[in-house]
Coordinates of C-alpha atoms in Angstrom, one line a residue:
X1 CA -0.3 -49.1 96.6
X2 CA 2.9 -49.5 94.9
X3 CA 5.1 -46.4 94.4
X4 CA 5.0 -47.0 90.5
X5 CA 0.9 -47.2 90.5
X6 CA 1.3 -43.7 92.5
X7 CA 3.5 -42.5 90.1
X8 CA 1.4 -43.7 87.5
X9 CA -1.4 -42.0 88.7
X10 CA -0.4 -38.5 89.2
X11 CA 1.5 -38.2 85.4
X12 CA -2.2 -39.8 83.9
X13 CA -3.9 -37.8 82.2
X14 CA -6.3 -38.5 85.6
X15 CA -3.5 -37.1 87.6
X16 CA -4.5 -33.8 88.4
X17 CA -8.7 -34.5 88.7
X18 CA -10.0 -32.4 91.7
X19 CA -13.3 -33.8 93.2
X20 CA -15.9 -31.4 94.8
X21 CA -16.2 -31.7 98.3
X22 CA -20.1 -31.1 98.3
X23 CA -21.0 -33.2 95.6
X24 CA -21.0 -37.4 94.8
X25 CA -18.4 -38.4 92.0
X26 CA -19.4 -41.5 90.6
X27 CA -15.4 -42.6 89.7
X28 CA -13.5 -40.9 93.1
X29 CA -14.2 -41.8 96.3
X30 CA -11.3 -39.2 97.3
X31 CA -7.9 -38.1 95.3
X32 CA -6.5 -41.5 93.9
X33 CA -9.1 -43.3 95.0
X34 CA -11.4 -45.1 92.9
X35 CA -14.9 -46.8 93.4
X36 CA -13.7 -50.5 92.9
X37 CA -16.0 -50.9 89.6
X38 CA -13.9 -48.6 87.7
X39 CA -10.4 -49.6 88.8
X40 CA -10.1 -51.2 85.4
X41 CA -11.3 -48.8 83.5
X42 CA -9.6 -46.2 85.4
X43 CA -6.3 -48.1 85.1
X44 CA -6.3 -48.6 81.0
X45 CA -7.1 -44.3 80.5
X46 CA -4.4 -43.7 82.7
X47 CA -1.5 -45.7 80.3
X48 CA -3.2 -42.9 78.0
X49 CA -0.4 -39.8 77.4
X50 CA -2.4 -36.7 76.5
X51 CA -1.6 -36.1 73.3
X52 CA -2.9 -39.9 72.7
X53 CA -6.0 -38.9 74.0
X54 CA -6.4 -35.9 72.1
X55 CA -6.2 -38.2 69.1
X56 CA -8.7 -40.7 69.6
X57 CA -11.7 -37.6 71.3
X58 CA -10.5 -36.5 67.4
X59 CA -11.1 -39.5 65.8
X60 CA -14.5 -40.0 67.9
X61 CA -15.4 -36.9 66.6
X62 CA -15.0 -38.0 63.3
X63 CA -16.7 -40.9 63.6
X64 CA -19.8 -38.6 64.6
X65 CA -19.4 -36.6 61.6
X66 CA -19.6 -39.5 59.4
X67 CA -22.9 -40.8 60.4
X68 CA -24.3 -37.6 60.3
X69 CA -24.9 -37.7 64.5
X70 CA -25.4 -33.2 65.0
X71 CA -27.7 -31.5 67.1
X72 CA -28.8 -27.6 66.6
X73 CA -27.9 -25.7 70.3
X74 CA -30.7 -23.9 70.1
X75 CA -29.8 -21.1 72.9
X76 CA -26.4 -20.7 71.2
X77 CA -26.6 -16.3 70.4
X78 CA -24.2 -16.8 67.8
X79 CA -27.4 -19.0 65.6
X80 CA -28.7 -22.1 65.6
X81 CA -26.2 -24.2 63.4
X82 CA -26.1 -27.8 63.5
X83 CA -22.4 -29.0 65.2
X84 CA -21.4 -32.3 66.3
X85 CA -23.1 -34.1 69.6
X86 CA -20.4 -34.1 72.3
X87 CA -19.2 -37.7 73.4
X88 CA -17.1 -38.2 75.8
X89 CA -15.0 -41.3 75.8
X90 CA -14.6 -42.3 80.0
X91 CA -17.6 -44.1 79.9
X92 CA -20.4 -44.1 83.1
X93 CA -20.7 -47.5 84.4
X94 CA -23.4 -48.9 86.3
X95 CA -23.1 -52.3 88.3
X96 CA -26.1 -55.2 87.9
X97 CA -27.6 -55.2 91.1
X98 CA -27.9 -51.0 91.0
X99 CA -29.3 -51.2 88.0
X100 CA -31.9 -54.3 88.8
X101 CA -33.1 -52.1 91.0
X102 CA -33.6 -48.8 88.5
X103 CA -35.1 -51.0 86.4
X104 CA -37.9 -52.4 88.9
X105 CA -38.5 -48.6 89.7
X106 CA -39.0 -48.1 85.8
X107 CA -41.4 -50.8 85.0
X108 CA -42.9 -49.6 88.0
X109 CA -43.3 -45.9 87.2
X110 CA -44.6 -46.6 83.4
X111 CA -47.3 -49.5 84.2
X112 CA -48.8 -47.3 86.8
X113 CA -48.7 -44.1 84.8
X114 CA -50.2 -46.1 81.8
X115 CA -52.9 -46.7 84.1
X116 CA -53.7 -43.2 85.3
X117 CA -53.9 -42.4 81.6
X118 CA -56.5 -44.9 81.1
X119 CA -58.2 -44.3 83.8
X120 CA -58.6 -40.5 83.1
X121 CA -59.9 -41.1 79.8
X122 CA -62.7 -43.2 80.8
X123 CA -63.8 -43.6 84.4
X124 CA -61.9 -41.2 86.0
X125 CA -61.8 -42.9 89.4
X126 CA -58.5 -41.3 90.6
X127 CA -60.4 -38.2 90.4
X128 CA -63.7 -39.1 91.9
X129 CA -61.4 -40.5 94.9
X130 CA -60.1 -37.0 94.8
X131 CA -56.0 -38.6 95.0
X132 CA -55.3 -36.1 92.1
X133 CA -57.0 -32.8 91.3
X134 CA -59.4 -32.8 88.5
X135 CA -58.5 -29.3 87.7
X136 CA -55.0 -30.0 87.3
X137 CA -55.7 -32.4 84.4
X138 CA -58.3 -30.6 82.9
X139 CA -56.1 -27.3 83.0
X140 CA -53.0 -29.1 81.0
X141 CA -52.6 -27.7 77.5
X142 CA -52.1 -31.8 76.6
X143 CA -55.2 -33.4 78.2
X144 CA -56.9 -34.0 74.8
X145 CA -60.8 -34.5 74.7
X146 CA -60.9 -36.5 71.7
X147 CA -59.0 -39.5 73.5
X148 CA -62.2 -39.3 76.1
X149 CA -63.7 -43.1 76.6
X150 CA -61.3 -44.1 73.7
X151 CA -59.4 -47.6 74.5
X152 CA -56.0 -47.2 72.2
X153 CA -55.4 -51.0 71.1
X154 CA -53.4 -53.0 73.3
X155 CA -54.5 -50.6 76.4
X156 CA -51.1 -49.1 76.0
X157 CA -51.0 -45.1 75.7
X158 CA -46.7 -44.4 76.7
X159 CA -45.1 -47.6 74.2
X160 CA -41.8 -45.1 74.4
X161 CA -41.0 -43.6 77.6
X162 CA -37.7 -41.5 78.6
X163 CA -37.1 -41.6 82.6
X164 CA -35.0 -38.8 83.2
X165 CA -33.0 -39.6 86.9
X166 CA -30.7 -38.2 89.2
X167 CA -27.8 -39.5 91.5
X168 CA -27.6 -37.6 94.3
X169 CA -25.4 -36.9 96.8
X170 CA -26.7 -39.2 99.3
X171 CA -25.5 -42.1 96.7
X172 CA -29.4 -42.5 95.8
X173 CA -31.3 -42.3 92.8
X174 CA -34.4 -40.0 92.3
X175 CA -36.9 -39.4 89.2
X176 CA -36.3 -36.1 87.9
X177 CA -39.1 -36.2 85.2
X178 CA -41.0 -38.8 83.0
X179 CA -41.5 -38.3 79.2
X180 CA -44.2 -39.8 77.2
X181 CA -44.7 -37.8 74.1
X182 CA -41.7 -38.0 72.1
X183 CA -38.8 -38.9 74.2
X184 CA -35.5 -38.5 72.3
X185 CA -31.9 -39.5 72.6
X186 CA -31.8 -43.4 71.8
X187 CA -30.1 -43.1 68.5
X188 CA -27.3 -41.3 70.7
X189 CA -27.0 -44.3 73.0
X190 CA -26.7 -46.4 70.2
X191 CA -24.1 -44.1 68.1
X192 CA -21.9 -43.9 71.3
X193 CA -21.9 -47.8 71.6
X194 CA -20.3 -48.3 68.3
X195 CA -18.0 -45.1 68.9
X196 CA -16.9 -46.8 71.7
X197 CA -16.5 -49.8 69.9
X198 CA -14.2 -48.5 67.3
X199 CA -12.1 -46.1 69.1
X200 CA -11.2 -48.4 72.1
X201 CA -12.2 -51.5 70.8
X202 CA -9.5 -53.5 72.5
X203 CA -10.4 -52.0 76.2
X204 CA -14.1 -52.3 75.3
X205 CA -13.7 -56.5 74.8
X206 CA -12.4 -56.4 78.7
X207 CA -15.5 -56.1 79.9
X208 CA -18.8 -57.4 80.5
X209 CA -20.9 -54.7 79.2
X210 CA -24.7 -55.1 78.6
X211 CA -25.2 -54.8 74.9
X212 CA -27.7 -52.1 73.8
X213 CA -28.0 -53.2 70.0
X214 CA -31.1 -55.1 70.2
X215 CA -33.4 -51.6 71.0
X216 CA -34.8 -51.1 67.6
X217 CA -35.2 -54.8 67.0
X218 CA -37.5 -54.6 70.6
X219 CA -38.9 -51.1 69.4
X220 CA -40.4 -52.9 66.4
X221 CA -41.5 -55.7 68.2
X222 CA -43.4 -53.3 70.7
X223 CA -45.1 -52.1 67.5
X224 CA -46.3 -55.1 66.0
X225 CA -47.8 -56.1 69.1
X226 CA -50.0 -53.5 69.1
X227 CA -51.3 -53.4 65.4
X228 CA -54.8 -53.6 64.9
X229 CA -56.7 -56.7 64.9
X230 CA -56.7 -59.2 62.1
X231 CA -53.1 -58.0 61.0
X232 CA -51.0 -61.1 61.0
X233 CA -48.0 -59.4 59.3
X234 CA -48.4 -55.4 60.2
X235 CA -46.7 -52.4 58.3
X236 CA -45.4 -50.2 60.4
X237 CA -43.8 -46.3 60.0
X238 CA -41.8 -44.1 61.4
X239 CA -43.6 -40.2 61.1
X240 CA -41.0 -37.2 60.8
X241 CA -41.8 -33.6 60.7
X242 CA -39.0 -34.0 58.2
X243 CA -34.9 -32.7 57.7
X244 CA -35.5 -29.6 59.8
X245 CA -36.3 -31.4 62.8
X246 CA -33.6 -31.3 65.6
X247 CA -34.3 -34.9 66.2
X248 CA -34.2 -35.7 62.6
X249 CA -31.4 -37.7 62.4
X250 CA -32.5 -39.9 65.3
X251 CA -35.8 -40.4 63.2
X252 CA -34.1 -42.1 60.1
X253 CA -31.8 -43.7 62.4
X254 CA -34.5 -45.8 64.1
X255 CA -36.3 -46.1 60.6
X256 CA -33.1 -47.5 59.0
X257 CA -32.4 -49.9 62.0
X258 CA -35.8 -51.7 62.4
X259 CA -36.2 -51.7 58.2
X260 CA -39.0 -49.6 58.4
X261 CA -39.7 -46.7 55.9
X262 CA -39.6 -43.5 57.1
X263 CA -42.3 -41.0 55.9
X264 CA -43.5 -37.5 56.0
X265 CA -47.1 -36.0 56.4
X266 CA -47.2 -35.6 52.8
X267 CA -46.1 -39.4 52.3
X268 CA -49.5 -40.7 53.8
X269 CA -53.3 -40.2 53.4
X270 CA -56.3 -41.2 54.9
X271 CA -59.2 -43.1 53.1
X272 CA -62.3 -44.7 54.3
X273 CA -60.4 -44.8 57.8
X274 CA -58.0 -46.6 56.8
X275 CA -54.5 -44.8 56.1
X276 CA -52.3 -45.5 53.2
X277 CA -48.9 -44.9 52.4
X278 CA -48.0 -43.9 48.3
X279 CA -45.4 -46.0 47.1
X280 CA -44.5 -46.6 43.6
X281 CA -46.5 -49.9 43.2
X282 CA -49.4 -48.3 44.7
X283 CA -50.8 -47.2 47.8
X284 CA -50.1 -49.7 51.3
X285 CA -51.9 -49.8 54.0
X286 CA -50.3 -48.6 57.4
X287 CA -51.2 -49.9 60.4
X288 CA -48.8 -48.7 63.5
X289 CA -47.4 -45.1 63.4
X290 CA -44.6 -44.4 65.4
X291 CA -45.0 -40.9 64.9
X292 CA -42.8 -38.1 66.1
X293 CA -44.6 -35.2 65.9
X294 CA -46.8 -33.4 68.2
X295 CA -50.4 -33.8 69.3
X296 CA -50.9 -30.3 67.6
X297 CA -49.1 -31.2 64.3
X298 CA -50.7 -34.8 63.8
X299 CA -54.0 -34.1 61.6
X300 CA -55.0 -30.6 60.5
X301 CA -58.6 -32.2 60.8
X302 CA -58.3 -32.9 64.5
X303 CA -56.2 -30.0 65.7
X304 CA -53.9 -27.2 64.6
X305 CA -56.0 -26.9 60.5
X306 CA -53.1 -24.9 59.8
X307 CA -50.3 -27.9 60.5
X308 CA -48.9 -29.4 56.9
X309 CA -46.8 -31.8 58.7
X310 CA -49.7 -34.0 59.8
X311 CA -51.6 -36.7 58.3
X312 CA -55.8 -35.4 57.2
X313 CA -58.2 -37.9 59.0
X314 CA -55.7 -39.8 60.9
X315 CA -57.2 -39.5 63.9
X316 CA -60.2 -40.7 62.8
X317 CA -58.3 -43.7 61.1
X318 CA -57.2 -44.4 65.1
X319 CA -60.5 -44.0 67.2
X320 CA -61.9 -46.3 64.4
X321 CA -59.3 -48.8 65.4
X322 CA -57.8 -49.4 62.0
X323 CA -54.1 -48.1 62.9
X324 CA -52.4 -47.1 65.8
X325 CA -50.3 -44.2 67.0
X326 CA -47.5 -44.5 69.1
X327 CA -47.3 -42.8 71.6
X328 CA -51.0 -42.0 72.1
X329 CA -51.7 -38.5 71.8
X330 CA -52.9 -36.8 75.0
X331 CA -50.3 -38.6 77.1
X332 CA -48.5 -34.9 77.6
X333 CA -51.0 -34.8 80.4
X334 CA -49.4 -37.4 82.4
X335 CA -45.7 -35.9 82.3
X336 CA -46.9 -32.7 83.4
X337 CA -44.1 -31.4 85.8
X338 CA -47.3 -30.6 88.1
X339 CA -48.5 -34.0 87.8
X340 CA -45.3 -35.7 88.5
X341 CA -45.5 -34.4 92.2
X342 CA -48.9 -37.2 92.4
X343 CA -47.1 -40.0 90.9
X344 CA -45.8 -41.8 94.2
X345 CA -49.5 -41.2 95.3
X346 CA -51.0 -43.1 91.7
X347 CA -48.6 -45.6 92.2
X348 CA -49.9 -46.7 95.6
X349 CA -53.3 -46.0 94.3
X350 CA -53.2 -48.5 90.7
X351 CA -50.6 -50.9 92.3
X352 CA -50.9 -51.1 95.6
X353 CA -47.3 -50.6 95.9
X354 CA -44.9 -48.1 97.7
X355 CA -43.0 -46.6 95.0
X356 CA -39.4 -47.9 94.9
X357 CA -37.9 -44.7 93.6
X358 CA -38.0 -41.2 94.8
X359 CA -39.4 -37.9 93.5
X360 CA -37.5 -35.0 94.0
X361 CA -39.3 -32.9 96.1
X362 CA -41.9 -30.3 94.0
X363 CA -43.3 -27.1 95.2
X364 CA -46.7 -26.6 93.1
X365 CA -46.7 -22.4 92.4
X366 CA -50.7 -22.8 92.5
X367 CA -51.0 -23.9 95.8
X368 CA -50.8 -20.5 98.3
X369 CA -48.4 -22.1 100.4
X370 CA -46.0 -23.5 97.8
X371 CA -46.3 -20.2 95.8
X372 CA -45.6 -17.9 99.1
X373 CA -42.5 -19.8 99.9
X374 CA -41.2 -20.3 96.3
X375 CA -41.2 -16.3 96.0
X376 CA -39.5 -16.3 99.3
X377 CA -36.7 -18.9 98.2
X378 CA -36.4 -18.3 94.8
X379 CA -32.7 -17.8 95.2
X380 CA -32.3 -21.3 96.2
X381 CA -34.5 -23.4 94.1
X382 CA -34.7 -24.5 90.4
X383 CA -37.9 -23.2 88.9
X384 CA -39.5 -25.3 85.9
X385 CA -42.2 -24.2 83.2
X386 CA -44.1 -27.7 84.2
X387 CA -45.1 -27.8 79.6
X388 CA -41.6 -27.8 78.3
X389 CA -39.0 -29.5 77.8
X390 CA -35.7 -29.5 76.4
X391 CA -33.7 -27.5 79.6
X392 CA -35.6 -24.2 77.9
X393 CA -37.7 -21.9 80.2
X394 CA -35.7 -22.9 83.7
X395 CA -34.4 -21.0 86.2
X396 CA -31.8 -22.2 88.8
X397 CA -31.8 -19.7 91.6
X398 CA -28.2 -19.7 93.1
X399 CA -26.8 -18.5 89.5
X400 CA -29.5 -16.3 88.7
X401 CA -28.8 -12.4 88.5
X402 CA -31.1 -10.3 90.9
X403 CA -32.3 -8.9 87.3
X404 CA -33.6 -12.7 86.5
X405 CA -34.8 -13.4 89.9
X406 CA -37.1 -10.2 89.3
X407 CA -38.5 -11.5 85.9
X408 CA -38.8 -14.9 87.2
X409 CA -40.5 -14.0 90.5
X410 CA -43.5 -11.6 87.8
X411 CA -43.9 -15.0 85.7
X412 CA -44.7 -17.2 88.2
X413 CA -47.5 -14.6 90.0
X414 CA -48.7 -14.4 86.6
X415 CA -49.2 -17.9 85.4
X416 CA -49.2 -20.0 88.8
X417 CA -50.5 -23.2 87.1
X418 CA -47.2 -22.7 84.9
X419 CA -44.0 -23.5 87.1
X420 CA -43.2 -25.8 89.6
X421 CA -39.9 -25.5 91.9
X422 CA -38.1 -28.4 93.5
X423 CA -34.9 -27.8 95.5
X424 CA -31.1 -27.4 93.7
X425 CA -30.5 -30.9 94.2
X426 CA -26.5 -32.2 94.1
X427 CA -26.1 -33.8 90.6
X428 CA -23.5 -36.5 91.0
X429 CA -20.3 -36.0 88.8
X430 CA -18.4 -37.6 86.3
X431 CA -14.4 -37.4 85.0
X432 CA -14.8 -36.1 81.6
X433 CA -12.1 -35.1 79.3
X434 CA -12.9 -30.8 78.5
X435 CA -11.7 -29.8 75.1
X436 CA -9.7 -26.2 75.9
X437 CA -8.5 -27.5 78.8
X438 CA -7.1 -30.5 77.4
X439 CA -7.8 -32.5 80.7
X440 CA -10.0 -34.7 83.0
X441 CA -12.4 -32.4 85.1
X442 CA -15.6 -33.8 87.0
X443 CA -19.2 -32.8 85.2
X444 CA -22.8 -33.2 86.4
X445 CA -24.7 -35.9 84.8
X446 CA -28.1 -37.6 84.6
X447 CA -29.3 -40.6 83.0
X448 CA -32.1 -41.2 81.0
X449 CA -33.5 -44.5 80.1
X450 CA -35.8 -45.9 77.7
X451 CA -38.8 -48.4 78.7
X452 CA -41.1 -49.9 75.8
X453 CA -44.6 -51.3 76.4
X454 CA -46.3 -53.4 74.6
X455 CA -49.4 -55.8 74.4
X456 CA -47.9 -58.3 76.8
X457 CA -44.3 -56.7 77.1
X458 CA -42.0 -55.1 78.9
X459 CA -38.6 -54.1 77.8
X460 CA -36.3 -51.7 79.6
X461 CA -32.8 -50.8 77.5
X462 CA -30.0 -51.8 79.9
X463 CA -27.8 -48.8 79.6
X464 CA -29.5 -45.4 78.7
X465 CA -28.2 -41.8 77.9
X466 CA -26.0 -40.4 80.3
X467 CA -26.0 -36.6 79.5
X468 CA -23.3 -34.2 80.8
X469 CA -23.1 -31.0 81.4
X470 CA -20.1 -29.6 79.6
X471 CA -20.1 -26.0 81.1
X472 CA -18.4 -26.3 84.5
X473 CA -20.6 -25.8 87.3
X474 CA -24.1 -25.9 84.7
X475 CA -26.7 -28.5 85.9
X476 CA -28.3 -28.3 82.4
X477 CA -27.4 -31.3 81.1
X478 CA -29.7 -31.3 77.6
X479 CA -28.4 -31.3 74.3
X480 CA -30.1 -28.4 73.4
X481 CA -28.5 -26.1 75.7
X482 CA -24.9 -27.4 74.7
X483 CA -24.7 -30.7 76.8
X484 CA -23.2 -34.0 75.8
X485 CA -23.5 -37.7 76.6
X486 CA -21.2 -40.6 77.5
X487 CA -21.8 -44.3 76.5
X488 CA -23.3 -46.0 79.4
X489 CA -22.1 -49.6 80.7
X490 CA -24.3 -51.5 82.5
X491 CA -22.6 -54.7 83.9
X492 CA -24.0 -58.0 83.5
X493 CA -24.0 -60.8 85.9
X494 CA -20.9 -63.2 86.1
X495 CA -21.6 -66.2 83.3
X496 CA -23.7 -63.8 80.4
X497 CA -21.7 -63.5 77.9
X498 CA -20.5 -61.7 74.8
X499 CA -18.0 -62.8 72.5
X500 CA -16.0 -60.5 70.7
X501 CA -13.1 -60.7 67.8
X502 CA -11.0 -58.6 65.7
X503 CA -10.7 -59.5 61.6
X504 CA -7.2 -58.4 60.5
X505 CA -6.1 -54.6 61.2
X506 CA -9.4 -53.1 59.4
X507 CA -12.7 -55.0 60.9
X508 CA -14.4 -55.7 64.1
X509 CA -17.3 -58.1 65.2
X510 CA -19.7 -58.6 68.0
X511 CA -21.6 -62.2 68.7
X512 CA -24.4 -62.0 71.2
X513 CA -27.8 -63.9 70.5
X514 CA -26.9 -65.0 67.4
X515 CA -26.4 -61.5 66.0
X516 CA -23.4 -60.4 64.6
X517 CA -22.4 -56.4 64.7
X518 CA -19.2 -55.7 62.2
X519 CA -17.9 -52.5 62.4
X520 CA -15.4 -51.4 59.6
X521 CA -14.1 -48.6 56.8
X522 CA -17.5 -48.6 55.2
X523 CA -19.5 -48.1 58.5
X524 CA -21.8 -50.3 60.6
X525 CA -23.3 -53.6 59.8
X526 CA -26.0 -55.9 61.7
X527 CA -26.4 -59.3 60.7
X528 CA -29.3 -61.4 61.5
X529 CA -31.8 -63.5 59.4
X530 CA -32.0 -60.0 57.4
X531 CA -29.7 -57.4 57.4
X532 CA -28.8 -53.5 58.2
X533 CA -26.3 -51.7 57.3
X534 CA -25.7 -47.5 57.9
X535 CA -22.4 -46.4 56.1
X536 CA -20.3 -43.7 55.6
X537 CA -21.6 -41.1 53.4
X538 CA -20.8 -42.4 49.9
X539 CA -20.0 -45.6 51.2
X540 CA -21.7 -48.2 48.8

C-alpha cells in the first residue's frame, strides 16, 4: 500500500472505523483492511469529505420524504408519529456465488414449508409419523379450522414469504425466522434502489449490481397464476386495512407498481360466492386478493364479527374456489417461532433433503428440560413471544435489568407454550454513517429476503432488506423499534449486464430486459409495453 492510499484512508470519513474484536464485520477484515469485494466501493466513499457526506444522507432523506417512504416507531415513549425510514447510503454487498447458495437454501425452506401446510390441513401425515407434535399445531392461535381438507388453488398457501437471516460470526448464514402471513419491507428495498440511484448515480453505474425492479412485475405474475380456473385474463387486488396502517405506504406502493387497484374492506362485497369490486361503471369481479390484513380481520362472517376492515363472505367466496387469497390464511401456524425449531426435521421429511441452511438453535419453554435451563440462563439468551412479530415482546438477557429478568422469568412459567429462547448469537456488522456522530461506526444487521410461489414458479428477489440496527450495541434490527435498512447489492456473474446512461444534468435511465427505469425532477418512471410512474407529491 502506497503512503498516499494510507493517507487516504485515515483522513476518509472511514478513517477512524473501530471494528469489534468479538463480532464479523462484513466490510473490515482488520483496521484498513477490506474484504476484496468492497475495495471499490470502499475506495469512492472515502474521496467523500464529511461535510459532502452530510449533504447527500440530507438529500437521501429528502428523497424519502418525497415519496412519502415513513414508518410509525411504535416503542418511541415520546408517541407514535410517523418519521422518515432510516437509509443508510454504504450499501451491503453480497457476491454471486454466496448468494446462489442463500437462494437454494430459500427455495428450499418455502417448498417444504408449503408442504407441511398442505399436509396438516388434510392428511396430516407429519403428525401421524409423530416428526412434529400435534399439539403444538393444534395449540397455535393461527392454525385455522376452516382451511381443514381445503386445497387453496394452485396448492400454494405462502405465495409471499420474508426469510429473515443472520451472518454470524463464524462467516455463516443461519435462518433466524420465516414469515408467511404478511411479510413487509419490499417497497423499502425498492425505494432504496432508486435512492441509491439518484444520490450516487455515477458510483452506482460502476458496478454490476442485480437489479431488483422487476419484483412487482413477478409479484403479479405469481398472482395470475393462481386465479381461479377458467379466468384467462384475471383481476387482481391489493387489500389494505387502509391510511392507518404502519405498512400503508408499502400497500399502495405495490398497488401502483403492478397497476393494480388498491381497495379497502368497504371497496368490496361478496355475492353468490363470487366477490365484486364497486367501481363507477359497475361492480367487477375479483379473482386474486393479495390481501394484507390478518386472518382475524379478513371476513366478520368467518372470524372476528366485530372486524369492519374485512370483506363479508369472503371466505366463503375462497373455499368455493371462485377467488383466491394470498397468502392463505392459517399459514401463521407454520412460522410459529415453536415450529421453526421442526423445520430442518420437515425438510428431510417432504424432500428428502438435508437442509442447506441452519437454524439457530431454539430452546422450546414447554419442554421441562428447555424450560428448567432457560430459567437458569436467562441472562444469556434472547427470549421470543413465538406469535409476534415486529422486535415487540423480546427479551435479550445480557442487557436486561435484574428487574426485567424477574418479569420475564414469571411470563414464561406462566405461558410455557408462549416463548422460545435461542442463544445471543453474534450479528455480523456493517459501516454505517450515525447521524450525531457525524461518522462511520459498525451496526448489527440481518437480511431479509423475499421468495414468491406460484403455480409452476419460483422467484426469489436477488437483493432483499438489509436492516440495521441504529442504536449502538441493539440487536433489534426492525423498523418498528427504530431500525433502518441499507440497499442491498447482489453481484451478478461476469457477462450479465446492465446498461446505464445519464440524459443532460437533470435525468437518469436504466436498460435491463428491455425495460427502461428514468429517474428525474418529477419522480420515478418505468417503461415497458405499459407504463408506471410514482412522482413527487404534486408532481403531474
Amino acid at each position: 500500500m502506497d503512503a498516499a492510499l494510507r493517507q487516504n484512508q485515515s483522513n476518509g470519513i472511514l478513517g477512524n472505523y473501530q471494528i469489534p474484536p468479538q463480532f464479523l464485520d462484513e466490510v473490515f477484515m482488520a483496521p484498513g483492511q477490506v474484504h476484496p469485494h468492497y475495495q471499490a466501493v470502499y475506495q469512492q466513499f472515502q474521496e467523500f469529505s464529511k461535510e459532502d457526506f452530510k449533504e447527500l444522507n440530507e438529500h437521501a432523506k429528502m428523497s424519502f420524504f418525497n415519496q412519502g417512504i415513513t414508518f410509525s416507531v411504535y416503542s418511541d415513549k415520546s408517541k407514535g408519529v410517523e418519521r422518515i425510514f432510516p437509509f443508510d447510503l454504504f450499501p451491503r454487498i453480497i457476491p454471486a456465488q454466496e448468494w446462489a447458495h442463500l437462494e437454494e437454501g430459500i427455495i428450499q425452506r418455502c417448498l417444504a414449508l408449503n408442504l407441511f401446510m398442505q399436509d396438516i390441513y388434510s392428511k396430516q401425515h407429519i403428525l401421524r409419523d409423530k416428526v412434529v407434535p400435534a399439539e403444538l399445531i393444534f395449540s397455535s392461535k393461527n392454525y385455522l379450522k376452516a382451511m381443514l381438507d381445503f386445497k387453496p388453488i394452485g396448492g400454494i398457501y405462502n405465495h409471499i414469504s420474508g426469510t429473515d437471516l443472520i451472518k454470524h460470526s463464524d462467516g455463516q448464514y443461519y435462518v433466524l425466522e420465516d414469515n408467511l402471513r404478511c411479510p413487509s419491507g419490499i417497497s423499502y428495498v425498492l425505494s432504496n434502489r432508486v435512492a441509491m440511484k439518484r444520490i450516487l448515480f455515477q458510483m452506482f453505474r460502476q458496478f454490476n449490481v442485480s437489479t431488483v425492479q422487476e419484483y412487482p412485475q413477478e409479484l403479479l405474475a405469481t398472482m395470475q397464476s393462481v386465479a381461479p380456473k377458467g379466468i384467462d385474463a384475471p383481476t387482481c387486488v391489493v387489500l389494505t386495512p387502509g391510511v392507518y396502517n404502519s405498512a400503508y405506504f408499502e400497500h399502495a406502493f405495490l398497488a401502483l407498481t403492478m397497476g393494480v387497484p388498491l381497495v379497502e374492506g368497504r371497496d368490496l362485497y361478496v355475492e353468490k360466492n363470487f366477490v365484486y369490486m364497486k367501481t363507477i361503471n359497475g361492480p367487477k369481479r375479483v379473482d386474486v386478493v393479495y390481501r394484507r390484513l390478518d386472518d382475524d380481520f379478513l371476513d366478520p362472517m368467518a372470524f372476528k364479527p366485530d372486524s369492519m376492515l374485512g370483506v363479508p363472505g369472503i371466505m366463503a367466496a375462497y373455499k368455493k374456489g371462485n377467488v383466491n387469497l394470498l397468502n392463505a390464511p392459517g399459514t401463521g401456524f407454520a412460522d410459529d417461532k415453536a415450529v421453526y425449531t421442526y423445520v430442518p426435521d420437515i425438510i428431510r421429511y417432504y424432500l428428502q433433503q438435508e437442509p442447506i441452511l441452519n437454524n439457530v438453535h431454539t430452546y422450546r419453554c414447554e419442554k421441562d428440560d428447555d424450560f428448567k435451563y432457560v430459567l437458569e440462563n436467562m441472562a444469556n439468551l434472547v427470549i421470543k413471544p413465538v406469535d409476534e412479530s415486529g422486535g415487540y415482546g423480546i427479551l435479550i438477557g445480557n442487557k436486561a435489568t435484574k428487574e426485567q429478568l424477574a418479569e420475564f422469568k414469571t411470563l414464561v412459567t406462566e405461558n410455557r407454550r408462549k416463548y422460545i429462547a435461542q442463544p445471543i448469537m453474534n450479528l455480523s456488522m456493517h459501516a454505517t454513517f450515525i447521524e450525531g456522530e457525524d461518522q462511520f461506526e459498525p451496526r448489527h444487521v440481518d437480511l431479509r429476503t423475499f421468495t414468491l410461489l406460484g403455480k409452476d414458479r419460483q422467484f426469489v428477489l436477488k437483493g432483499g432488506l438489509s436492516r440495521v440496527a441504529l442504536k449502538k450495541g441493539s440487536l433489534i434490527v426492525n423498523s418498528s423499534q427504530g431500525g433502518g435498512s441499507k440497499d442491498t447489492w447482489v453481484m451478478m456473474e461476469d457477462g450479465a449486464g446492465m446498461f446505464m446512461h445519464q440524459n443532460g444534468s437533470t435525468e437518469q435511465s436504466m436498460t435491463m430486459d428491455g425495460q427502461t427505469m428514468t429517474m428525474g425532477p418529477q419522480g420515478m418512471s418505468i417503461g415497458t409495453e405499459g407504463s408506471m410512474s410514482m412522482g413527487k407529491p404534486g408532481a403531474e
